[in-house]
CSV table of C-alpha atoms in Angstrom, one decimal:
chain,number,residue,atom,x,y,z
A,1,MET,CA,24.7,44.2,13.1
A,2,ALA,CA,20.4,44.7,14.0
A,3,LEU,CA,19.3,44.6,10.2
A,4,PHE,CA,21.7,42.2,9.5
A,5,ASP,CA,20.1,40.2,12.6
A,6,ARG,CA,16.3,40.7,11.4
A,7,ILE,CA,17.5,39.5,8.0
A,8,ARG,CA,18.8,36.6,9.1
A,9,LYS,CA,15.9,35.6,11.1
A,10,GLU,CA,13.4,36.5,8.1
A,11,TRP,CA,14.9,35.6,5.5
A,12,PHE,CA,12.4,33.2,4.3
A,13,ILE,CA,9.9,35.7,4.5
A,14,ILE,CA,12.1,37.8,2.3
A,15,GLY,CA,12.8,34.7,0.1
A,16,ILE,CA,8.9,33.8,-0.4
A,17,VAL,CA,8.7,37.9,-1.7
A,18,LEU,CA,11.7,37.7,-3.7
A,19,VAL,CA,10.7,33.9,-5.4
A,20,ILE,CA,7.0,35.0,-6.4
A,21,THR,CA,8.8,38.7,-7.2
A,22,PHE,CA,10.7,36.9,-9.8
A,23,ALA,CA,7.9,34.4,-11.2
A,24,LYS,CA,5.8,37.2,-11.9
A,25,LEU,CA,8.9,38.4,-13.8
A,26,GLU,CA,9.5,35.4,-15.4
A,27,PRO,CA,7.4,33.0,-15.6
A,28,SER,CA,8.1,30.9,-18.7
A,29,ILE,CA,11.4,30.0,-16.5
A,30,GLY,CA,9.6,27.8,-13.8
A,31,VAL,CA,6.5,26.8,-15.6
A,32,LYS,CA,5.5,23.1,-16.3
A,33,GLY,CA,7.4,22.2,-19.5
A,34,GLY,CA,10.5,25.2,-19.5
A,35,PRO,CA,13.8,25.3,-17.9
A,36,LEU,CA,13.7,23.7,-14.5
A,37,LYS,CA,10.8,21.1,-15.2
A,38,PRO,CA,9.1,21.5,-12.7
A,39,GLU,CA,7.2,18.6,-13.9
A,40,VAL,CA,10.3,16.4,-12.5
A,41,THR,CA,12.5,18.6,-10.2
A,42,VAL,CA,9.4,19.2,-8.2
A,43,THR,CA,7.1,16.5,-8.4
A,44,TYR,CA,9.2,14.0,-7.9
A,45,ILE,CA,12.9,15.5,-7.0
A,46,ALA,CA,11.9,18.3,-4.1
A,47,VAL,CA,9.0,16.4,-2.7
A,48,SER,CA,11.2,13.0,-2.3
A,49,ALA,CA,13.7,15.9,-1.0
A,50,ILE,CA,11.7,16.6,1.8
A,51,PHE,CA,10.5,13.4,3.1
A,52,PHE,CA,14.3,12.3,2.7
A,53,ASN,CA,14.8,15.2,4.8
A,54,SER,CA,12.2,14.6,7.4
A,55,GLY,CA,13.6,10.6,7.7
A,56,LEU,CA,16.7,11.9,8.2
A,57,SER,CA,16.3,14.5,10.9
A,58,LEU,CA,13.0,13.1,12.5
A,59,LYS,CA,13.3,10.5,15.4
A,60,THR,CA,12.7,6.8,15.4
A,61,GLU,CA,10.7,7.0,18.6
A,62,GLU,CA,8.9,10.0,17.5
A,63,LEU,CA,7.5,8.5,14.4
A,64,THR,CA,6.6,5.2,16.1
A,65,SER,CA,4.7,6.8,19.2
A,66,ALA,CA,2.9,9.3,16.1
A,67,LEU,CA,1.3,6.6,14.3
A,68,MET,CA,-0.5,5.7,18.1
A,69,HIS,CA,-2.2,9.2,18.2
A,70,VAL,CA,-5.3,7.7,16.7
A,71,ARG,CA,-7.2,10.7,18.1
A,72,LEU,CA,-5.7,13.3,16.1
A,73,HIS,CA,-5.9,11.0,13.1
A,74,LEU,CA,-9.1,11.0,13.2
A,75,PHE,CA,-9.7,14.8,13.9
A,76,VAL,CA,-7.4,15.9,11.0
A,77,GLN,CA,-9.0,13.2,8.1
A,78,ILE,CA,-12.6,14.0,9.4
A,79,PHE,CA,-12.4,17.5,9.4
A,80,THR,CA,-10.6,17.5,5.8
A,81,LEU,CA,-12.3,15.5,3.4
A,82,THR,CA,-15.7,15.2,5.2
A,83,PHE,CA,-16.0,18.7,7.5
A,84,PHE,CA,-14.5,21.0,4.5
A,85,PRO,CA,-16.4,19.8,2.0
A,86,VAL,CA,-19.2,19.9,3.6
A,87,ALA,CA,-18.9,23.7,5.3
A,88,VAL,CA,-17.8,25.3,1.7
A,89,TRP,CA,-20.7,23.6,0.1
A,90,LEU,CA,-22.8,24.9,2.5
A,91,PHE,CA,-21.0,28.3,2.5
A,92,LEU,CA,-21.3,28.4,-1.8
A,93,LYS,CA,-25.0,28.0,-1.6
A,94,LEU,CA,-25.4,31.6,0.3
A,95,LEU,CA,-22.4,32.7,-2.4
A,96,ALA,CA,-24.8,31.5,-5.3
A,97,LEU,CA,-27.3,34.6,-4.9
A,98,THR,CA,-24.5,36.9,-5.4
A,99,SER,CA,-23.1,37.9,-9.1
A,100,ILE,CA,-20.2,35.7,-8.6
A,101,ASN,CA,-18.8,33.6,-11.8
A,102,GLU,CA,-20.6,30.1,-10.9
A,103,TRP,CA,-17.6,28.6,-12.9
A,104,LEU,CA,-15.2,30.1,-9.7
A,105,LEU,CA,-17.7,29.1,-7.0
A,106,LYS,CA,-17.7,25.2,-8.3
A,107,GLY,CA,-13.4,25.7,-8.0
A,108,LEU,CA,-13.7,26.8,-4.7
A,109,GLN,CA,-15.9,23.9,-4.1
A,110,THR,CA,-13.3,21.6,-5.6
A,111,VAL,CA,-10.6,23.4,-3.1
A,112,GLY,CA,-13.0,21.7,-0.3
A,113,CYS,CA,-12.8,18.2,-1.9
A,114,MET,CA,-8.7,17.8,-2.2
A,115,PRO,CA,-6.9,16.3,0.0
A,116,PRO,CA,-4.2,18.1,2.4
A,117,PRO,CA,-0.6,18.4,0.8
A,118,VAL,CA,2.4,16.2,1.1
A,119,SER,CA,4.9,19.1,1.9
A,120,SER,CA,3.6,22.3,3.1
A,121,ALA,CA,1.8,21.4,6.5
A,122,VAL,CA,5.3,19.7,7.1
A,123,ILE,CA,7.6,22.2,6.6
A,124,LEU,CA,5.3,24.5,8.5
A,125,THR,CA,4.8,22.6,11.5
A,126,LYS,CA,8.6,21.5,11.7
A,127,ALA,CA,9.2,25.7,11.5
A,128,VAL,CA,6.9,26.3,14.7
A,129,GLY,CA,8.5,23.2,16.5
A,130,GLY,CA,4.8,21.6,16.2
A,131,ASN,CA,4.4,17.7,15.9
A,132,GLU,CA,6.2,17.3,12.9
A,133,ALA,CA,6.1,13.2,13.3
A,134,ALA,CA,1.8,13.7,13.0
A,135,ALA,CA,2.2,16.1,10.5
A,136,ILE,CA,4.3,14.0,8.5
A,137,PHE,CA,1.8,11.0,9.3
A,138,ASN,CA,-1.6,12.9,8.6
A,139,SER,CA,-0.1,14.7,5.3
A,140,ALA,CA,0.9,10.8,3.7
A,141,PHE,CA,-2.4,9.0,4.7
A,142,GLY,CA,-4.4,11.9,3.7
A,143,SER,CA,-2.5,11.9,0.5
A,144,PHE,CA,-3.6,8.4,0.2
A,145,LEU,CA,-7.0,8.6,1.1
A,146,GLY,CA,-7.7,11.6,-1.4
A,147,ILE,CA,-7.0,9.5,-4.0
A,148,VAL,CA,-9.8,7.5,-3.8
A,149,VAL,CA,-12.1,9.9,-1.6
A,150,THR,CA,-11.7,13.3,-3.6
A,151,PRO,CA,-12.4,12.3,-7.2
A,152,LEU,CA,-15.7,10.6,-5.3
A,153,LEU,CA,-16.5,13.9,-3.3
A,154,LEU,CA,-15.5,15.6,-7.1
A,155,LEU,CA,-18.2,13.3,-8.8
A,156,LEU,CA,-20.3,13.8,-5.5
A,157,PHE,CA,-20.5,18.1,-5.7
A,158,LEU,CA,-20.1,18.8,-9.3
A,159,GLY,CA,-19.9,15.5,-11.5
A,160,SER,CA,-18.4,13.6,-13.8
A,161,SER,CA,-18.4,10.2,-15.8
A,162,SER,CA,-14.2,9.9,-16.0
A,163,SER,CA,-12.5,7.1,-14.3
A,164,VAL,CA,-9.4,7.8,-12.3
A,165,PRO,CA,-6.3,6.0,-12.5
A,166,PHE,CA,-5.7,5.3,-8.9
A,167,THR,CA,-2.8,2.9,-9.4
A,168,SER,CA,-0.3,5.5,-11.4
A,169,ILE,CA,-1.1,8.0,-8.6
A,170,PHE,CA,-0.9,5.8,-5.7
A,171,SER,CA,2.4,4.6,-7.2
A,172,GLN,CA,3.7,8.5,-7.5
A,173,LEU,CA,2.7,9.2,-4.1
A,174,PHE,CA,4.5,5.7,-2.7
A,175,MET,CA,7.7,6.7,-4.7
A,176,THR,CA,7.8,10.4,-3.7
A,177,VAL,CA,6.7,10.2,-0.3
A,178,VAL,CA,7.0,7.4,1.9
A,179,VAL,CA,9.9,5.4,0.0
A,180,PRO,CA,12.0,8.6,1.0
A,181,LEU,CA,10.5,8.9,4.5
A,182,ILE,CA,11.9,5.1,4.7
A,183,VAL,CA,15.5,5.3,3.0
A,184,GLY,CA,15.9,8.6,5.4
A,185,GLN,CA,15.0,6.5,8.7
A,186,VAL,CA,17.0,3.9,7.5
A,187,CYS,CA,20.1,6.3,6.5
A,188,ARG,CA,19.7,7.5,10.1
A,189,ARG,CA,20.3,4.4,12.1
A,190,PHE,CA,23.5,4.5,10.5
A,191,VAL,CA,24.7,7.6,10.9
A,192,LYS,CA,22.6,8.7,14.1
A,193,ASP,CA,25.7,9.9,16.2
A,194,TRP,CA,27.6,12.1,13.5
A,195,LEU,CA,23.7,13.9,13.0
A,196,GLU,CA,23.3,14.4,16.5
A,197,ARG,CA,27.1,16.0,16.7
A,198,ARG,CA,26.8,18.4,13.7
A,199,LYS,CA,23.2,19.6,13.9
A,200,LEU,CA,22.5,19.5,10.6
A,201,PRO,CA,20.0,22.4,10.1
A,202,PHE,CA,17.4,20.5,8.3
A,203,GLY,CA,14.4,23.0,9.1
A,204,ALA,CA,16.5,24.9,6.7
A,205,ILE,CA,17.1,23.2,4.1
A,206,SER,CA,13.3,22.3,3.5
A,207,SER,CA,12.2,25.8,3.6
A,208,CYS,CA,15.1,26.4,0.5
A,209,VAL,CA,12.9,22.9,-1.2
A,210,LEU,CA,9.7,24.9,-0.2
A,211,LEU,CA,11.0,28.0,-2.1
A,212,MET,CA,11.3,26.2,-4.7
A,213,ILE,CA,7.7,24.6,-4.5
A,214,ILE,CA,6.4,28.5,-3.9
A,215,TYR,CA,7.9,29.7,-7.2
A,216,THR,CA,7.0,27.1,-10.2
A,217,THR,CA,4.1,27.5,-8.3
A,218,PHE,CA,3.6,30.9,-9.0
A,219,CYS,CA,4.9,30.5,-12.2
A,220,ASP,CA,2.0,28.4,-13.1
A,221,THR,CA,-0.5,31.0,-11.5
A,222,PHE,CA,0.8,33.9,-13.3
A,223,SER,CA,1.3,32.2,-16.4
A,224,ASN,CA,-2.1,30.0,-16.7
A,225,PRO,CA,-4.7,31.3,-19.2
A,226,GLY,CA,-7.4,30.9,-17.3
A,227,ILE,CA,-6.1,33.1,-14.4
A,228,GLN,CA,-7.2,35.8,-16.8
A,229,LEU,CA,-10.0,37.7,-14.6
A,230,ASP,CA,-11.2,40.9,-14.1
A,231,ARG,CA,-9.7,42.2,-10.8
A,232,PHE,CA,-13.1,42.4,-9.4
A,233,SER,CA,-13.5,38.7,-9.7
A,234,LEU,CA,-10.0,37.8,-8.4
A,235,VAL,CA,-9.4,40.3,-5.2
A,236,LEU,CA,-12.8,38.4,-4.1
A,237,VAL,CA,-11.7,35.1,-4.8
A,238,VAL,CA,-8.8,35.6,-2.8
A,239,PHE,CA,-10.7,37.4,-0.1
A,240,ILE,CA,-13.0,34.4,0.3
A,241,ILE,CA,-10.2,32.2,0.4
A,242,LEU,CA,-8.3,33.6,2.8
A,243,SER,CA,-11.6,34.1,5.2
A,244,ILE,CA,-11.7,30.3,4.5
A,245,GLN,CA,-8.1,29.4,5.4
A,246,LEU,CA,-8.4,31.9,8.5
A,247,SER,CA,-11.8,30.7,10.3
A,248,PHE,CA,-11.4,27.2,9.3
A,249,MET,CA,-7.6,27.5,11.1
A,250,LEU,CA,-8.8,29.1,14.0
A,251,LEU,CA,-12.2,26.7,14.4
A,252,THR,CA,-9.2,23.8,14.5
A,253,PHE,CA,-7.5,25.9,17.2
A,254,VAL,CA,-10.1,26.3,19.3
A,255,ILE,CA,-11.6,22.7,19.3
A,256,THR,CA,-7.6,21.5,20.5
A,257,THR,CA,-7.0,24.0,22.7
A,258,ARG,CA,-10.0,23.2,25.3
A,259,LYS,CA,-9.7,22.1,28.6
A,260,ASN,CA,-9.4,18.2,28.5
A,261,SER,CA,-9.2,18.4,24.6
A,262,GLY,CA,-6.3,15.5,24.8
A,263,PHE,CA,-4.3,17.7,22.6
A,264,THR,CA,-0.9,19.4,23.3
A,265,PRO,CA,0.4,22.9,22.1
A,266,ALA,CA,2.5,20.7,19.2
A,267,ASP,CA,-0.6,18.9,18.3
A,268,THR,CA,-2.6,21.6,18.1
A,269,VAL,CA,0.1,23.2,15.8
A,270,ALA,CA,0.1,19.9,13.5
A,271,VAL,CA,-4.1,20.2,13.4
A,272,MET,CA,-4.3,23.1,12.4
A,273,PHE,CA,-1.6,23.1,9.5
A,274,CYS,CA,-2.9,19.8,8.0
A,275,SER,CA,-6.3,19.9,8.4
A,276,THR,CA,-6.5,23.2,6.6
A,277,HIS,CA,-3.5,23.1,3.5
A,278,LYS,CA,-5.2,21.4,0.4
A,279,SER,CA,-2.5,19.6,-2.4
A,280,LEU,CA,-2.4,21.5,-5.6
A,281,THR,CA,0.5,19.1,-6.6
A,282,LEU,CA,-2.3,15.7,-6.5
A,283,GLY,CA,-5.4,18.7,-6.9
A,284,ILE,CA,-4.5,19.4,-10.5
A,285,PRO,CA,-3.9,16.4,-11.7
A,286,MET,CA,-7.3,14.9,-10.0
A,287,LEU,CA,-9.5,18.3,-11.9
A,288,LYS,CA,-7.3,17.4,-15.8
A,289,ILE,CA,-8.4,13.6,-15.2
A,290,VAL,CA,-11.9,13.9,-13.5
A,291,PHE,CA,-12.8,17.0,-15.8
A,292,GLU,CA,-11.2,15.8,-18.8
A,293,GLY,CA,-12.3,17.2,-22.3
A,294,PHE,CA,-14.6,20.0,-19.8
A,295,GLU,CA,-14.6,23.4,-21.6
A,296,HIS,CA,-14.6,25.7,-18.1
A,297,LEU,CA,-11.9,23.4,-16.6
A,298,SER,CA,-8.6,26.4,-16.8
A,299,LEU,CA,-11.4,28.4,-14.5
A,300,ILE,CA,-12.8,25.7,-12.1
A,301,SER,CA,-8.7,25.5,-11.2
A,302,VAL,CA,-8.2,29.5,-10.4
A,303,PRO,CA,-9.0,28.9,-6.8
A,304,LEU,CA,-6.9,26.1,-6.1
A,305,LEU,CA,-4.0,28.0,-7.6
A,306,ILE,CA,-4.9,30.8,-5.7
A,307,TYR,CA,-5.5,28.9,-2.5
A,308,HIS,CA,-2.5,26.8,-2.6
A,309,PRO,CA,0.4,29.7,-2.5
A,310,ALA,CA,-2.5,31.2,-0.4
A,311,GLN,CA,-1.9,28.9,2.0
A,312,ILE,CA,1.5,28.6,2.3
A,313,LEU,CA,1.4,32.5,2.3
A,314,LEU,CA,-0.4,32.6,5.5
A,315,GLY,CA,1.2,30.0,7.5
A,316,SER,CA,4.6,31.5,7.1
A,317,VAL,CA,3.4,35.2,8.0
A,318,LEU,CA,1.8,33.2,11.1
A,319,VAL,CA,5.0,31.1,11.9
A,320,PRO,CA,6.4,33.7,14.4
A,321,THR,CA,3.1,34.3,16.3
A,322,ILE,CA,1.8,30.6,16.2
A,323,LYS,CA,5.9,29.3,17.6
A,324,SER,CA,5.4,32.6,20.7
A,325,TRP,CA,2.3,31.3,21.6
A,326,MET,CA,3.5,27.3,21.7
A,327,ILE,CA,7.0,28.5,23.6
A,328,THR,CA,4.4,30.2,26.2
A,329,ARG,CA,2.2,27.4,26.7
A,330,GLN,CA,5.0,24.9,27.2
A,331,ARG,CA,6.8,27.0,29.5
A,332,PRO,CA,4.7,25.9,32.3
A,333,THR,CA,5.1,22.7,31.6
A,334,VAL,CA,8.8,22.5,31.8
A,335,LEU,CA,8.8,24.9,34.9
A,336,LEU,CA,6.7,22.1,36.7
A,337,ARG,CA,9.3,19.7,35.8
């Protein structure tokens, strides 16, 4: 019975291990153009399902109040699209003195220029019990802002003369993020009482969708020819990426938990995930557009292919710890009431 309870509580982490293993064994199933057709099922259906689910489960008043938390939004967007790329650029100045492949270093710079993802930060914030409404707003707004800012940052740090089809990317974001969220909110108005009685497992549903995204992401990672590097280079890149993620998560945690910071524990959770996560869904198409025909594109893409699954894995592993911290911080507040 104890083992069963343990499995039930840790099913998501077990699921991650299983889908990654399966992706390693059979990457052709979930790769782009494969039987699962992730270019449709993930890019459109899965992402839309996540935000429809969020719209259906999120109380309208919570989303409205999140829109007014300007200080939190400014912090996340400035950290993600200004501090992050500049800090990585300075860090890479030091790494350039080493023997690390220069194109991998350029790839790390592209990671710093990417906008936040439209799904993983929201799901992990929800799993912890953080400010989901703020995570949704910043993921969606950051993605839209990134469509303009990210290509400019890429051109600034790496250089390219290609143009970017802003209209088509904006349209895709609008259809997969904004529309499902609004539809979910509208549907909630009609079935609000039923939802509150039934208490559907919205978090588990989103987690299942995320497992599908993880699987297809790793399928692309394992099947991408650009990932065929020597083990030392790959291990070094993974170590650097994890170090960056942990350092920036710790930095956002320290800043937002200071006295008089104006952030609640739930806000801190949203800030930690939204400020440090980077979008593969938007990132890879942007790299292909901005650096079209570039002979080292596959090598430049490697750090982003690693960063995306690494942020989901790291976040998932930290969920129990962060959740325990948040509960501990909120308990005194509850007792005072």
